Coordinates of C-alpha atoms and ligand atoms in Angstrom, one line a residue:
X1 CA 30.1 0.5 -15.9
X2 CA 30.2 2.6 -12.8
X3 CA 30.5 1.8 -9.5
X4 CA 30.9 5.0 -7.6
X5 CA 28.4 6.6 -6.4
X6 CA 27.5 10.1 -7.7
X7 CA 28.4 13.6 -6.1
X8 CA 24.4 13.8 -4.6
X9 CA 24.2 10.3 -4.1
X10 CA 27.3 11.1 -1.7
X11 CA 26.3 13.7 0.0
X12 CA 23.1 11.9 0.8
X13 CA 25.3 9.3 1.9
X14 CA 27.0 11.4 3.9
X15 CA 24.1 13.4 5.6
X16 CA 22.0 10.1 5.9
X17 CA 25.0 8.9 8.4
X18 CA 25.3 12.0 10.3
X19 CA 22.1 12.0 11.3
X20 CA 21.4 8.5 12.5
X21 CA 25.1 8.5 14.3
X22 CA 23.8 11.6 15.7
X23 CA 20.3 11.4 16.1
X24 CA 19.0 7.8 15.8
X25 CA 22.1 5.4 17.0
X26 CA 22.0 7.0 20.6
X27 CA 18.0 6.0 21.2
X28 CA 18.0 2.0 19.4
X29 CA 18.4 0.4 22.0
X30 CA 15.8 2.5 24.1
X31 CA 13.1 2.7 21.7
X32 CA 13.7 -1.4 21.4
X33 CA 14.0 -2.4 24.5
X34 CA 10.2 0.0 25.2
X35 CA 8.8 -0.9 22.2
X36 CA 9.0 2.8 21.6
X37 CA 7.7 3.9 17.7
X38 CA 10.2 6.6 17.6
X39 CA 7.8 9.6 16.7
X40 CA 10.2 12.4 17.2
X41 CA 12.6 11.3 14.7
X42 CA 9.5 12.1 11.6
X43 CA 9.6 15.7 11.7
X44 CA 13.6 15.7 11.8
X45 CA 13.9 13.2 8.7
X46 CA 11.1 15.4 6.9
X47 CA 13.0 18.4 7.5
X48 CA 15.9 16.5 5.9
X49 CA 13.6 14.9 3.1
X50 CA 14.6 11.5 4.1
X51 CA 10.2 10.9 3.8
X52 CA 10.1 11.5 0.0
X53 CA 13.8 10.6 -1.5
X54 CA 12.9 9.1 -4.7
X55 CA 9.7 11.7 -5.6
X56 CA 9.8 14.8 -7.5
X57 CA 10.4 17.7 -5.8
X58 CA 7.6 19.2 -7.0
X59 CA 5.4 16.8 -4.6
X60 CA 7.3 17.5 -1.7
X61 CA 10.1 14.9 -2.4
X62 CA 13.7 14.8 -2.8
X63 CA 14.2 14.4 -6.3
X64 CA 16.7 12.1 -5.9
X65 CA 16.8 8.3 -7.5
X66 CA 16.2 5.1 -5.9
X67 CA 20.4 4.4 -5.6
X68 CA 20.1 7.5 -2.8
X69 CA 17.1 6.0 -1.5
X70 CA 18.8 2.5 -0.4
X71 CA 21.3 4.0 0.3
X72 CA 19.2 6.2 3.0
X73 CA 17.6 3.2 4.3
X74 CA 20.8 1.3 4.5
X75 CA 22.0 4.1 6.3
X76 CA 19.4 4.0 9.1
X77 CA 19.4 0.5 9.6
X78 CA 22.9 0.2 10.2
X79 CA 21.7 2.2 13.4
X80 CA 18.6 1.1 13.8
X81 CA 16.2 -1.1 11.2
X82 CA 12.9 0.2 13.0
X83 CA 13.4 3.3 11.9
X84 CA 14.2 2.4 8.3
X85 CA 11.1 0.0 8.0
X86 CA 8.9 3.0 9.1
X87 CA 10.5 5.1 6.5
X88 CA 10.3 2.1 3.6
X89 CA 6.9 1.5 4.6
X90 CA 5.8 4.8 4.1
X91 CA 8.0 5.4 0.9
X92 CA 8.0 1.9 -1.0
X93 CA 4.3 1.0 0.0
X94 CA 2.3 3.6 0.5
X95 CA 3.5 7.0 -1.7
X96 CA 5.0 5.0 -4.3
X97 CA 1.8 3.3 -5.3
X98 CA -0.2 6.7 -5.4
X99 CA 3.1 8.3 -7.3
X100 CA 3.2 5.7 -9.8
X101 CA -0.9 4.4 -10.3
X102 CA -2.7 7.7 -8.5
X103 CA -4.9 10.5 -10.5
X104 CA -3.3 13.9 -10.6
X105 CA -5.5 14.9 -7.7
X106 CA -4.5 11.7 -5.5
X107 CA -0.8 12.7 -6.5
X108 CA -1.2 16.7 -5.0
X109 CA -3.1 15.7 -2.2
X110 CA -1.4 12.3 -1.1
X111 CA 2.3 12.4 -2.3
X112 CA 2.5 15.9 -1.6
X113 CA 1.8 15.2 1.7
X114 CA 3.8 11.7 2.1
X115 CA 7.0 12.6 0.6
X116 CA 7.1 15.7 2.5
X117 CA 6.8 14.4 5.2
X118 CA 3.6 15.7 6.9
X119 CA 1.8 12.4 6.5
X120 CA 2.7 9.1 7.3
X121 CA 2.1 6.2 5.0
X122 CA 0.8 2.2 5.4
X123 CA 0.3 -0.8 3.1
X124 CA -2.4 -3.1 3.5
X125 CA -1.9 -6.2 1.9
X126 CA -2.2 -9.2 4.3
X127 CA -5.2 -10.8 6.1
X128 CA -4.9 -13.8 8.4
X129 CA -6.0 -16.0 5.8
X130 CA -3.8 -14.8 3.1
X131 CA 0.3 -14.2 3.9
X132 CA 2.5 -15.8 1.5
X133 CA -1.0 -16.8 -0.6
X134 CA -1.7 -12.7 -0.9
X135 CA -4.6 -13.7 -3.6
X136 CA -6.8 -15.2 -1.1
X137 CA -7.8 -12.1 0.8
X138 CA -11.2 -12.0 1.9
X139 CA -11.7 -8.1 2.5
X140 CA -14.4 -6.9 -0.1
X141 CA -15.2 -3.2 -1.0
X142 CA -18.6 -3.3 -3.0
X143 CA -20.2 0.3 -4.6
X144 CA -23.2 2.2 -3.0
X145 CA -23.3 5.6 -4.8
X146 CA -20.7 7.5 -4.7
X147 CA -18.8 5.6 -1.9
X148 CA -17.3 1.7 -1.6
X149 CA -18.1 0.4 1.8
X150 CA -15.3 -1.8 2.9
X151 CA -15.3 -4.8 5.4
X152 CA -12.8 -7.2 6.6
X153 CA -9.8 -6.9 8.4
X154 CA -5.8 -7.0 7.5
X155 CA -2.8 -7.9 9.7
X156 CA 1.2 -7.5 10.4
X157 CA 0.3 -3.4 9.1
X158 CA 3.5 -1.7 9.5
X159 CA 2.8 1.9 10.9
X160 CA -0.3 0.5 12.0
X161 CA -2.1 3.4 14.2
X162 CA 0.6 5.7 13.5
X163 CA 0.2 6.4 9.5
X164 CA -2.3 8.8 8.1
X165 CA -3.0 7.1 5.0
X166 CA -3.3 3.4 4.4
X167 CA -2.9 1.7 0.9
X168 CA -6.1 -1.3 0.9
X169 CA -6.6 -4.3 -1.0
X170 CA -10.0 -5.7 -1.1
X171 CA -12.2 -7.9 -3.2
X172 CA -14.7 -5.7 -5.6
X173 CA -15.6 -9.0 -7.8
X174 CA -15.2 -12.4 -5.7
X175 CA -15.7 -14.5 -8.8
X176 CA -12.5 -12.8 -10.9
X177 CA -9.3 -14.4 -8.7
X178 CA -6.8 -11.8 -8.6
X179 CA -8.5 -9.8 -11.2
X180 CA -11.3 -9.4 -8.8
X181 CA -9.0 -7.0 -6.7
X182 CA -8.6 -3.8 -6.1
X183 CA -6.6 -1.3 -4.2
X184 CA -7.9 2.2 -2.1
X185 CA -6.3 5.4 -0.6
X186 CA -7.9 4.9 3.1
X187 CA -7.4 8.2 5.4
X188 CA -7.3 6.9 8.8
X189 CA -10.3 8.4 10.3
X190 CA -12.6 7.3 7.4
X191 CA -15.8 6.3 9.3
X192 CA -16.1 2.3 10.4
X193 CA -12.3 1.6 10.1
X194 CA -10.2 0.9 13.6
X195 CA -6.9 -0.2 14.1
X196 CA -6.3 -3.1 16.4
X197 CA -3.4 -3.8 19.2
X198 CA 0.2 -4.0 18.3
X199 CA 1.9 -7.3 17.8
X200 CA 4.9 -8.3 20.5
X201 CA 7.4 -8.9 18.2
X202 CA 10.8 -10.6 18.2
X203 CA 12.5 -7.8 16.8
X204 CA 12.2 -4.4 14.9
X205 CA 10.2 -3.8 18.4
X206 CA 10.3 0.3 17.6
X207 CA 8.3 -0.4 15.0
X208 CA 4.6 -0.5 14.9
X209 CA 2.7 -3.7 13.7
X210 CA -1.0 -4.2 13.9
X211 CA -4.5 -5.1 12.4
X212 CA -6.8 -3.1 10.7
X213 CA -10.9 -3.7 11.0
X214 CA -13.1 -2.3 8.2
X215 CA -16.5 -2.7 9.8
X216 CA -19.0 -1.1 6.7
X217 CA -16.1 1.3 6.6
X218 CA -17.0 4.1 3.2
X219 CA -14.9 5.6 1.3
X220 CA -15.3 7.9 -1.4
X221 CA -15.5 6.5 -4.7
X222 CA -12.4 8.4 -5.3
X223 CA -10.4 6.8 -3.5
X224 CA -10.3 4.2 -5.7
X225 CA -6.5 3.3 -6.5
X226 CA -5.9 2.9 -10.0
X227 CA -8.6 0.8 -11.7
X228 CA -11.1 -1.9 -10.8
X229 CA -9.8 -5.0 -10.6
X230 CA -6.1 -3.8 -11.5
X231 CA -5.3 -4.1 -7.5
X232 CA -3.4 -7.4 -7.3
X233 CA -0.7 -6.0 -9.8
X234 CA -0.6 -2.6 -8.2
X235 CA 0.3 -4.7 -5.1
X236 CA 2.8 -6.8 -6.8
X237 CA 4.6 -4.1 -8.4
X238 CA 4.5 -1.9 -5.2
X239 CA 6.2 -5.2 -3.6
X240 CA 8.8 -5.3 -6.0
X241 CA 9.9 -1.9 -5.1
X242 CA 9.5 -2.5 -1.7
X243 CA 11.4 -5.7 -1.6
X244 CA 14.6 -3.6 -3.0
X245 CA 14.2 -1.3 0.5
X246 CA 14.0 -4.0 2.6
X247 CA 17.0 -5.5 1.1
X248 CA 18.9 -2.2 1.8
X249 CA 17.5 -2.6 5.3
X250 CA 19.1 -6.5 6.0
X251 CA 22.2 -4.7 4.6
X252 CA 22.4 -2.1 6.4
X253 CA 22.1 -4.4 9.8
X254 CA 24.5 -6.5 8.4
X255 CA 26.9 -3.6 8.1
X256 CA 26.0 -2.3 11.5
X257 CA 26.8 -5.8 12.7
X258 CA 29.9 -6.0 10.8
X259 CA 31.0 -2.5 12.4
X260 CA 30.2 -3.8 15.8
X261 CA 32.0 -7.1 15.4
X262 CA 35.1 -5.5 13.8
X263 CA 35.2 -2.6 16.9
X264 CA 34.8 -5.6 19.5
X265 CA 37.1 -7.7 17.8
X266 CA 40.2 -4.7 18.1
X267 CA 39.6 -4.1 21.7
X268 CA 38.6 -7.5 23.2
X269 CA 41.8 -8.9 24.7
X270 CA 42.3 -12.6 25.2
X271 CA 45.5 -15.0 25.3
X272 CA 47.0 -11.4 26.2
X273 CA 45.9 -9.8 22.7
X274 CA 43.1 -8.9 20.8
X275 CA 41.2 -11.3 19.4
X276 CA 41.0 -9.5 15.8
X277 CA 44.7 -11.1 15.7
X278 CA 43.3 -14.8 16.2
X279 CA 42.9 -16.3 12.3
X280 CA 39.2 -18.1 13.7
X281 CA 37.6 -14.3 14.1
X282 CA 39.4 -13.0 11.2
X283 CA 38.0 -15.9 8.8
X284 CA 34.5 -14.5 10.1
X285 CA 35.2 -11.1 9.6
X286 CA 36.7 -12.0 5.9
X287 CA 33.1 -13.9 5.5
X288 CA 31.2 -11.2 6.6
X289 CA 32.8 -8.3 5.0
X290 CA 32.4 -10.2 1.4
X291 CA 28.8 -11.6 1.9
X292 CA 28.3 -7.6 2.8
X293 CA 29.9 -6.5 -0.3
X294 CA 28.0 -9.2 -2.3
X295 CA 24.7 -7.8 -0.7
X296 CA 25.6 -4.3 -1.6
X297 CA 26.4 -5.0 -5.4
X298 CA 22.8 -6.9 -5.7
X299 CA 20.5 -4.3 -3.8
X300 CA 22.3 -0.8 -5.4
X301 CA 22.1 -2.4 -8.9
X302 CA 17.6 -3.4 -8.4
X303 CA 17.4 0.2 -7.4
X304 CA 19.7 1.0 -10.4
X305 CA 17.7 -0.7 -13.0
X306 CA 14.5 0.7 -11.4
X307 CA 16.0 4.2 -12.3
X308 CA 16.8 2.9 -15.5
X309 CA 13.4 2.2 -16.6
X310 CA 14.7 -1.4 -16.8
X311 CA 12.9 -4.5 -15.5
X312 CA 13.8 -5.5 -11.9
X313 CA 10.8 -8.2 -10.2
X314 CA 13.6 -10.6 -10.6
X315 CA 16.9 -8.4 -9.4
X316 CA 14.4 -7.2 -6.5
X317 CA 14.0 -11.0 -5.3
X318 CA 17.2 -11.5 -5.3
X319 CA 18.6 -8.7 -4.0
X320 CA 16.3 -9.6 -0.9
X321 CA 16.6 -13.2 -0.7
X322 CA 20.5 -12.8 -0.7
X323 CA 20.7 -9.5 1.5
X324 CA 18.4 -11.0 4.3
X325 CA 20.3 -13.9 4.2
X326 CA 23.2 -12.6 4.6
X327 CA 22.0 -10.2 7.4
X328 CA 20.7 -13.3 9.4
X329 CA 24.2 -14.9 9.1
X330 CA 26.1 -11.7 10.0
X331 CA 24.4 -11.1 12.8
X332 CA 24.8 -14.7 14.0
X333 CA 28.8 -14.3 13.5
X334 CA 29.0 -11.1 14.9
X335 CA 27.1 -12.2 18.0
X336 CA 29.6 -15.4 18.1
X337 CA 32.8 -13.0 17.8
X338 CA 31.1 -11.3 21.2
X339 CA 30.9 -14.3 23.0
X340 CA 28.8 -14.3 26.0
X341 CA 28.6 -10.7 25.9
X342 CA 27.0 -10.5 22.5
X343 CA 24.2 -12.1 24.1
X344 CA 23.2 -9.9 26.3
X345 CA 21.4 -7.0 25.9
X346 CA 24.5 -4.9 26.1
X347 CA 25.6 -5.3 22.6
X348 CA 23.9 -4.4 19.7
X349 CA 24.8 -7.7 18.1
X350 CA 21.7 -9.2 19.8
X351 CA 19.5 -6.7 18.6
X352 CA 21.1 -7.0 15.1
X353 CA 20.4 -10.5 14.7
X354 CA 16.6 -10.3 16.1
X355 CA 16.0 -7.4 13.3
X356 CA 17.9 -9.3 11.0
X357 CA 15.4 -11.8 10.6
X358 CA 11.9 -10.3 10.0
X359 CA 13.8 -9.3 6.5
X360 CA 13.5 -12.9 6.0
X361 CA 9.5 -13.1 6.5
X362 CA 8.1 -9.6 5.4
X363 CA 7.4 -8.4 1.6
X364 CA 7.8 -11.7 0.6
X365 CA 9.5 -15.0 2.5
X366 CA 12.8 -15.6 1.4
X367 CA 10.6 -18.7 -0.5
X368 CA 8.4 -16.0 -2.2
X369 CA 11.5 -14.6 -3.5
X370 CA 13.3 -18.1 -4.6
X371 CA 9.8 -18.5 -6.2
X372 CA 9.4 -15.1 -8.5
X373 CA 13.4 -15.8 -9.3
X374 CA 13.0 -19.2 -10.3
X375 CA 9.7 -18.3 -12.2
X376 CA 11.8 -15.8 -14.5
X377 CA 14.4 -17.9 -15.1
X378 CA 12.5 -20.5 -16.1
X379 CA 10.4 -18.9 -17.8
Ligands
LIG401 N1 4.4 -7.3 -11.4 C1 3.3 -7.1 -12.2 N2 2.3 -8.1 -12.2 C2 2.5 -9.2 -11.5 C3 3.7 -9.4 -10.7 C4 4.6 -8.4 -10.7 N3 5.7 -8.5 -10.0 N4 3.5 -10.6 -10.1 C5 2.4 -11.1 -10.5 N5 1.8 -10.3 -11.3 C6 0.5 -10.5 -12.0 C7 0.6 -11.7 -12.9 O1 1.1 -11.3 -14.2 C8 -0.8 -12.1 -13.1 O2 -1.5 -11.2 -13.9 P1 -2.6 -11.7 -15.0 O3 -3.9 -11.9 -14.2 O4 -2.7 -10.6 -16.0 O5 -2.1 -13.0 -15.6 C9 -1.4 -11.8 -11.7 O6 -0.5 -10.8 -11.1 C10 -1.4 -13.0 -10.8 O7 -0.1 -13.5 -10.7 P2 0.3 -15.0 -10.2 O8 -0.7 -16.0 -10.8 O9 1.7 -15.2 -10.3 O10 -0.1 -14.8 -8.6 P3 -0.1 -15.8 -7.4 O11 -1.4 -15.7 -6.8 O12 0.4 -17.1 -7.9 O13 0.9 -15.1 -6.4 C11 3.1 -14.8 -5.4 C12 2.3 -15.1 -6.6 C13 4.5 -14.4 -5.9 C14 3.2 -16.0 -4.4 C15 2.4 -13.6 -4.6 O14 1.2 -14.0 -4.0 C16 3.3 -13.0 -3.6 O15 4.2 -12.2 -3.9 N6 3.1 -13.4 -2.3 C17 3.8 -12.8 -1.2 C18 3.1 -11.6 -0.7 C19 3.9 -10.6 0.0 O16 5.0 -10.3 -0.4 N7 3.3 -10.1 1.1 C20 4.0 -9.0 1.8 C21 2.9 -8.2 2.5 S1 3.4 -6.6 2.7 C22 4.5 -6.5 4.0 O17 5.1 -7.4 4.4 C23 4.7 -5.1 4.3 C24 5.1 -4.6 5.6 O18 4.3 -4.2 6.4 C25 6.5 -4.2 5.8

């Protein structure tokens, strides 16, 4: 057992921070407070292949494993968790699927272009109707010809309006359940498809989230993801990639909270010293840094197995359930160890513990996760 990271995972590492303390920590709290989606900072990260990390280089990728991809998105959201759900979104959901289920010429055309960088990627998944219940979508795609003509409409799309390609679940056989489903590669300017207004969210505010309206929207029969029917699993194994990246994200705001609590905490005087000496914030900082640490162990070792060709729905789930969790809780303590001032605008605590908690709700409530980990242990 090894629990060092590797001479390119560290240099990744190191990289990764360089560039959001130097690049991305100076505009968070800008592009939040605006609701800014931050489009300047795509061409820098695909000049630094932080679009493709866990794709061959030979489609424009990084060539690197999914330990260094975690450990890029932890990275970023320890300065800012918009930009590292824009970057999971596009890697996890979009040109993962294509990598792993797409034909060769889906793979040169798509992933070529998503890892490197030059497109941006979406995952379309949800419908008002069907969150947490993701079977009961009511988008269909039915075949004329050569083309599928798609109607219905999806919400919460991160990337919304911004991606160039969206991944699409839709109903081709409405008496089959979830074997009726399948998935499409949608370009965004395919004919009848329009992408609604973005949501006002509580946090990850950088980010863009919005509907999508397939109004007899066609698509060539090539875009076709996979096989018929086969688009339910596609989603749920696309899911249990993504859930790993959004448990590196909840740990990296933890960490970013953490670091902000611990820097507060040295130079905050009270009783005429600083309150890092008083036992009550040290107790918190004890908590924090472990449930951190615990975090870290569960979300490096789902992206480990995934490179090891081994199972990991179950070490996914928990790796999320437990990282979110403990991002939520961190960012609460770390706002507490500010006082007053943490609750202001002027502190990134505050913004730490609104992000913190969409890692709760998104790719899966923290009950979807207790669900798939309770189903395979039980099982
Ligand atoms: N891998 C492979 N196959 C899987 C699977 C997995 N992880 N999970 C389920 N399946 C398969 C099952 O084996 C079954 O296959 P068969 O037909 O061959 O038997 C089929 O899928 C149906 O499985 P279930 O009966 O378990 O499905 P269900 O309808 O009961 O759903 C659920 C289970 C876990 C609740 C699922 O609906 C789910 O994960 N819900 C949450 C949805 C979610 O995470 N949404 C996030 C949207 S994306 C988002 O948030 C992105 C963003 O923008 C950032």
């Amino acid at each position: 057992m090894d629990f060092g990271l590797s001479e390119e995972q560290q240099l990744i590492q190191d990289m990764v921070k360089d560039f959001a303390a130097s690049e991305v920590a100076p505009i968070a709290a800008e592009i939040d407070r605006d609701h800014r989606f931050p489009a300047e900072l795509l061409p820098q990260m695909a000049k630094l292949n932080l679009m493709g990390v866990p794709f061959p280089e030979e489609f424009g990728g990084a060539g690197a494993d999914n330990v260094s991809y975690v450990i890029v998105l932890e990275e970023l959201a320890r300065a800012c968790a918009s930009t590292s759900v824009i970057v999971s979104a596009h890697t996890s959901l979009c040109t993962w699927p294509i990598f792993a289920f797409g034909t060769q010429e889906q793979k040169e055309k798509y992933v070529t272009g998503l890892a490197s960088g030059e497109m941006l990627g979406a995952f379309a998944l949800t419908e008002p109707g069907a969150g947490t219940d993701a079977a009961a979508g009511k988008a269909t795609a039915v075949l004329d010809g050569d083309e599928y003509i798609l109607n219905g409409s999806k919400i919460f799309i991160t990337n919304g309006g911004f991606a160039d390609v969206y991944i699409v679940t839709a109903m081709t056989d409405q008496s089959a359940g979830t074997r009726g489903i399948s998935a499409f590669i949608v370009d965004k300017d395919a004919p009848g498809f329009t992408v609604g207004e973005r949501e006002h969210k509580m946090g990850i505010k950088a980010s863009s989230t919005t509907p999508l309206y397939f109004s007899d929207c066609r698509i060539p029969k090539s875009a076709l993801l996979g096989q018929e029917g086969k688009g339910f699993k596609i989603a749920m194994q696309t899911l249990d990639g993504g859930r790993i990246g959004v448990a590196a994200q909840a740990l990296g705001i933890a960490q970013g909270a953490l670091d902000a609590a611990v820097a507060y905490a040295k130079e905050r005087v009270q009783f005429g010293k600083p309150i890092a000496t008083l036992q009550a914030i040290q107790w918190m900082i004890a908590d924090m840094a472990t449930e951190i640490e615990a975090a870290r162990l569960l979300v490096y070792r789902a992206a480990w197995n995934k490179d090891n060709g081994l199972p990991y729905t179950k070490e996914a789930a928990m790796a999320k359930l437990f990282a979110a969790e403990v991002s939520t809780r961190v960012a609460g303590k770390a706002i507490q160890i500010h006082g007053g001032y943490g609750f202001t605008e002027s502190y990134s605590v505050e913004r730490a513990y609104r992000d913190a908690k969409i890692t709760e709700l998104y790719e899966g409530t923290s009950e979807v996760q207790r669900l798939v980990i309770a189903g395979a242990t039980l099982r």
